[in-house]
Coordinates of C-alpha atoms in Angstrom, one line a residue:
M30 CA -22.4 -7.1 -6.1
V31 CA -19.1 -6.0 -3.7
D32 CA -16.4 -7.4 -4.2
E33 CA -15.1 -9.0 -0.7
W34 CA -11.6 -9.4 -2.5
H35 CA -10.5 -6.4 -3.9
V36 CA -7.2 -5.3 -1.9
A37 CA -7.4 -2.5 -0.1
V38 CA -3.5 -1.4 -0.1
R39 CA -3.3 1.9 1.4
N40 CA 0.0 4.7 1.4
R41 CA 2.2 4.0 4.1
R42 CA 2.4 7.3 4.2
H43 CA -0.5 9.0 4.9
K44 CA -0.9 10.0 8.2
S45 CA -4.1 12.1 8.0
L46 CA -6.4 9.0 8.7
Q47 CA -5.7 8.0 12.1
P48 CA -6.8 5.4 14.8
A49 CA -8.8 6.7 17.4
L50 CA -7.0 4.9 20.6
Q51 CA -3.0 5.7 20.6
P52 CA -0.9 3.9 20.9
P53 CA 0.2 3.1 25.0
P54 CA 2.2 5.4 26.4
R55 CA 6.0 4.7 26.7
A56 CA 5.4 4.4 29.9
A57 CA 3.9 1.7 30.0
L58 CA 5.1 -0.1 28.4
I59 CA 8.1 -2.9 29.2
A60 CA 11.3 -0.9 30.2
G61 CA 14.4 -1.5 27.5
H62 CA 13.9 -3.7 24.1
P63 CA 13.4 -6.5 24.6
S64 CA 14.2 -9.5 22.8
T65 CA 12.9 -11.6 19.8
Q66 CA 15.0 -14.4 20.7
D67 CA 12.3 -16.9 20.8
W68 CA 10.5 -15.4 17.9
T69 CA 12.1 -17.4 15.1
Y70 CA 11.5 -19.2 12.0
S71 CA 9.9 -22.2 13.2
P72 CA 7.4 -23.1 11.5
R73 CA 4.2 -26.1 11.8
L74 CA 6.0 -27.9 9.1
A75 CA 3.2 -30.7 8.3
H76 CA 4.8 -34.3 9.2
G77 CA 7.5 -35.2 6.4
E78 CA 6.2 -32.0 3.9
F79 CA 8.9 -30.5 4.3
P80 CA 11.4 -32.4 0.8
A81 CA 15.0 -32.9 2.1
S82 CA 16.3 -32.5 -1.2
P83 CA 14.3 -30.4 -4.2
I84 CA 15.5 -33.0 -6.8
A85 CA 14.6 -36.9 -5.2
E86 CA 11.1 -34.8 -3.6
G87 CA 9.8 -33.8 -6.8
N88 CA 8.8 -30.2 -5.2
A89 CA 11.6 -28.2 -6.5
D90 CA 9.3 -25.1 -6.9
V91 CA 8.0 -25.4 -3.4
Y92 CA 11.8 -25.9 -2.1
R93 CA 12.3 -22.2 -3.5
L94 CA 9.4 -20.7 -2.7
Q95 CA 10.0 -22.2 1.2
Q96 CA 14.4 -21.1 1.5
Q97 CA 12.3 -17.1 0.1
I98 CA 10.2 -17.6 3.9
K99 CA 12.3 -18.5 5.0
T100 CA 14.5 -15.9 4.1
R101 CA 11.8 -12.7 4.1
S102 CA 11.3 -14.1 8.2
K103 CA 14.2 -13.3 8.9
E104 CA 13.5 -9.9 7.6
V105 CA 11.5 -9.9 9.4
T106 CA 13.0 -11.1 13.0
K107 CA 14.9 -8.5 12.8
S108 CA 12.8 -5.6 11.8
A109 CA 11.4 -2.7 14.4
F110 CA 8.0 -4.3 13.6
L111 CA 8.3 -6.9 15.6
H112 CA 10.6 -5.4 18.1
K113 CA 7.1 -3.0 18.9
F114 CA 4.9 -5.8 17.7
Q115 CA 5.7 -8.1 20.8
R116 CA 6.1 -5.4 22.8
L117 CA 2.1 -4.5 21.9
L118 CA 0.5 -7.6 22.7
E119 CA 3.0 -7.5 26.2
Y120 CA 1.0 -4.7 26.7
M121 CA -2.6 -6.7 26.3
Q122 CA -2.1 -8.8 27.9
R123 CA -0.3 -7.9 31.0
Q124 CA -3.2 -4.9 30.8
D125 CA -6.0 -8.2 30.8
L126 CA -7.5 -5.7 28.2
M127 CA -10.1 -8.0 27.8
H128 CA -11.2 -7.3 31.2
S129 CA -11.8 -4.2 33.9
T130 CA -11.6 -6.6 36.8
P131 CA -10.6 -10.6 36.7
E132 CA -14.5 -11.5 38.1
H133 CA -15.4 -10.2 34.6
Y134 CA -14.9 -13.3 33.0
T135 CA -18.7 -14.7 32.1
L136 CA -18.4 -15.3 28.6
P137 CA -17.0 -18.8 27.9
D138 CA -14.2 -18.3 25.7
T139 CA -13.3 -15.1 25.4
F140 CA -9.8 -14.4 23.5
K141 CA -7.6 -14.9 25.6
W142 CA -3.6 -14.2 23.4
E143 CA -2.7 -18.2 24.8
A144 CA -5.4 -19.9 24.9
T145 CA -6.2 -19.6 21.0
T146 CA -6.9 -22.6 19.3
E147 CA -7.9 -20.9 16.1
L148 CA -5.6 -18.7 13.5
I149 CA -7.2 -17.9 10.2
L150 CA -6.1 -16.4 7.2
Y151 CA -8.0 -14.2 5.2
G152 CA -7.2 -12.6 1.6
L153 CA -2.6 -13.1 1.0
G154 CA -2.6 -13.6 -1.5
S155 CA -0.7 -15.7 -3.8
P156 CA 3.3 -16.8 -2.8
T157 CA 4.0 -18.3 -5.8
A158 CA 3.3 -14.9 -8.0
G159 CA 6.8 -14.3 -5.8
A160 CA 4.8 -10.4 -4.2
R161 CA 8.1 -9.2 -1.7
P162 CA 4.9 -8.1 0.7
V163 CA 3.2 -11.7 0.5
H164 CA 6.5 -13.0 1.2
C165 CA 6.5 -10.9 4.4
Q166 CA 2.9 -11.5 5.6
L167 CA 3.1 -15.3 5.3
A168 CA 6.5 -15.4 7.2
F169 CA 4.6 -13.4 9.9
L170 CA 2.1 -15.5 9.9
I171 CA 4.2 -18.8 10.4
L172 CA 6.3 -16.8 13.9
L173 CA 1.8 -16.1 15.0
Q174 CA 2.0 -19.9 14.7
A175 CA 4.8 -19.9 17.1
Q176 CA 3.3 -17.4 19.3
L177 CA 0.3 -19.7 20.4
P178 CA 0.9 -21.6 22.7
S179 CA -2.8 -23.2 22.3
L180 CA -3.4 -23.8 18.6
K181 CA -5.2 -26.3 17.2
H182 CA -5.4 -25.1 13.5
T183 CA -4.3 -22.2 11.0
R184 CA -6.7 -22.1 8.0
A185 CA -6.5 -19.5 5.2
F186 CA -8.1 -18.9 1.8
D187 CA -7.9 -16.3 -0.3
P188 CA -9.7 -17.5 -4.6
V189 CA -6.3 -16.3 -6.0
F190 CA -4.6 -19.7 -4.1
T191 CA -2.6 -21.2 -7.2
S192 CA -2.9 -25.3 -6.5
L193 CA 1.7 -24.7 -5.4
D194 CA 0.3 -21.5 -3.1
T195 CA -1.9 -24.9 -1.2
A196 CA 1.3 -27.0 -1.5
L197 CA 3.1 -24.7 -0.6
L198 CA 0.8 -23.5 2.8
R199 CA 0.3 -27.0 3.5
T200 CA 4.1 -27.5 4.2
F201 CA 4.6 -25.4 7.0
N202 CA 0.8 -26.8 8.5
I203 CA -1.3 -24.3 7.2
E204 CA -5.0 -26.1 5.5
V205 CA -6.2 -24.5 2.9
L206 CA -10.2 -23.8 2.8
E207 CA -11.8 -25.6 0.1
E208 CA -15.1 -23.4 0.6
N209 CA -14.7 -19.6 -0.1
D210 CA -17.2 -18.3 2.3
S211 CA -16.8 -14.6 2.3
G212 CA -15.0 -14.4 5.6
K213 CA -18.4 -15.5 6.6
Y214 CA -16.7 -17.5 9.4
A215 CA -18.4 -18.6 12.8
V216 CA -15.7 -19.0 15.7
T217 CA -16.7 -22.6 18.0
G218 CA -13.6 -21.0 20.2
P219 CA -10.8 -18.2 20.9
T220 CA -9.0 -17.5 17.2
L221 CA -7.0 -15.3 15.5
F222 CA -7.5 -13.1 12.0
Y223 CA -5.2 -12.1 10.1
M224 CA -6.6 -10.5 7.4
P225 CA -3.7 -7.7 5.6
H226 CA -5.1 -5.3 2.9
C227 CA -8.2 -6.7 3.0
D228 CA -11.4 -5.2 1.1
C229 CA -13.5 -3.4 4.2
H230 CA -16.5 -5.9 3.5
L231 CA -14.3 -8.9 3.6
Y232 CA -14.3 -7.7 7.7
N233 CA -18.0 -6.6 7.9
N234 CA -19.0 -10.7 6.4
L235 CA -16.5 -12.0 9.4
L236 CA -18.4 -9.6 12.3
K237 CA -22.4 -10.4 10.7
A238 CA -21.0 -14.2 11.2
N239 CA -20.7 -13.8 15.1
W240 CA -22.8 -10.9 15.5
S241 CA -23.6 -11.7 19.5
P242 CA -21.3 -10.5 22.5
R243 CA -21.1 -14.1 23.2
Q244 CA -19.6 -14.4 19.8
L245 CA -17.0 -11.3 19.3
C246 CA -15.1 -11.5 22.4
K247 CA -14.0 -14.5 21.1
I248 CA -12.2 -13.1 18.3
A249 CA -9.4 -11.4 17.4
I250 CA -8.4 -9.0 14.1
L251 CA -5.0 -8.4 13.2
G252 CA -5.9 -6.7 9.5
N253 CA -6.8 -2.7 8.6
S254 CA -7.5 -0.5 10.5
F255 CA -11.7 -0.1 11.4
H256 CA -11.0 3.7 12.2
A257 CA -10.1 4.4 9.0
Y258 CA -12.8 2.7 7.6
A259 CA -15.2 4.8 9.3
Q260 CA -13.6 8.0 8.8
R261 CA -13.5 6.7 5.1
W262 CA -17.7 5.5 5.8
A263 CA -18.3 9.0 7.1
L264 CA -17.6 10.9 3.9
P265 CA -21.3 13.2 2.2
S266 CA -20.4 10.9 -0.8
K267 CA -20.8 8.1 1.2
Q268 CA -23.8 8.2 3.5
N269 CA -26.6 6.8 0.6
S270 CA -24.5 4.4 -0.4
P271 CA -26.4 0.7 -0.9
D272 CA -22.8 -1.2 0.1
R273 CA -22.5 0.4 3.9
P274 CA -20.4 -2.1 5.8
H275 CA -23.3 -1.5 8.4
E276 CA -22.1 -4.2 10.7
L277 CA -18.6 -2.1 10.6
L278 CA -19.9 1.2 11.0
V279 CA -21.3 0.4 13.9
V280 CA -19.3 -1.6 16.2
S281 CA -16.7 1.4 16.0
A282 CA -19.5 4.3 16.5
S283 CA -20.4 2.3 19.3
G284 CA -17.0 1.7 20.8
T285 CA -17.6 -2.6 20.5
V286 CA -14.4 -2.4 19.5
L287 CA -10.8 -1.8 20.8
E288 CA -8.4 -0.5 18.2
L289 CA -4.7 -1.5 18.7
P290 CA -2.5 0.3 16.4
V291 CA 0.8 -2.0 15.0
D292 CA 3.4 0.4 14.5
E293 CA 4.9 -0.3 11.5
A294 CA 8.3 1.0 12.4
D295 CA 9.1 1.9 8.4
F296 CA 9.4 -1.9 7.0
P297 CA 11.8 -2.2 4.6
V298 CA 8.8 -4.1 2.5
M299 CA 6.0 -0.6 1.2
S300 CA 2.7 -2.3 1.8
A301 CA 3.4 -5.1 4.4
F302 CA 2.4 -4.2 7.6
N303 CA 1.5 -0.8 7.0
D304 CA -1.9 0.3 8.5
L305 CA -1.9 -2.7 10.7
S306 CA -3.7 -2.9 13.9
L307 CA -5.5 -5.3 17.0
H308 CA -9.3 -5.4 16.9
L309 CA -10.5 -6.4 20.6
F310 CA -13.9 -6.4 21.4
P311 CA -14.1 -6.9 25.4
E312 CA -16.4 -7.3 27.3
W313 CA -16.3 -4.3 29.7
K314 CA -16.8 -2.9 26.1
M315 CA -20.2 -4.5 25.2
G316 CA -21.6 -4.9 28.7
D317 CA -24.8 -5.8 28.3
Q318 CA -25.9 -3.6 25.2
V319 CA -28.4 -5.6 22.4
L320 CA -26.2 -5.4 19.2
P321 CA -28.8 -3.6 15.8
H322 CA -30.0 -6.6 13.9
T323 CA -29.0 -4.4 10.6
G324 CA -30.3 -6.4 8.1
T325 CA -27.7 -6.1 5.2
S326 CA -25.8 -8.5 3.1
V327 CA -23.0 -8.1 0.8
G328 CA -23.5 -11.5 -0.5
R329 CA -21.1 -14.5 -1.7
I330 CA -18.4 -13.6 -4.3
T331 CA -17.8 -15.2 -7.3
C332 CA -14.1 -16.5 -8.1

């Protein structure tokens, strides 16, 4: 059985596998260097859960971790990575990449950044373990929360989460899912998935759980490059593997997915934001095609 929660860490200096769709040309982006003054550390704190004093509240460990995340958020906010990510979002919103023309709003709840109601985090790792990339990724998630005006729920799961991790995430109004669904999360409305360095089978399970144009158009996936995964699975040694991520390979080969590479801009923390792409499933790329039933499943993992 494939372990979908295996961390897929990429070498940030490895340049041989490039996404098919390159970032928008400089001329297509907003002139000048946009300000990220609104991308400040403004977490959606659960009411009454942020300890005013680590001693009085008895949450010294949680308080210590909160301060570490706050420090990392400042590092992310000042980075060229965040500037470029913001420019990519502005380009996406201005160009309305989900629809070729305004009258093409035919499927309900099509993903739009400003209409996103759910933010799902998979595969973060344990903040308690103290890894700097994990803290940067969590800080970035908190920044994302503040940029989603219609957001109702932020949920997270990783089998390595500890009770202290859960307590920390709850202070940022992030609900930890109790059940390990192995990424098989069927959405009900516009949903953004943030999945840093997840194994390809976790992405595949997510696609399989939403395997129709009506469902796929509701989601966006911020995670490892599908195009790069497809290139790796095209190697002769992997052609007959029983663990091939069929749904991921189908959307990559058919052009159903629109992949927008995210430039890590030499972020100083190794492996925090490398090999990152924003994946969309626009109506105009899917058209009226019927997605094939692959009949594959890699099963549920045990933690």
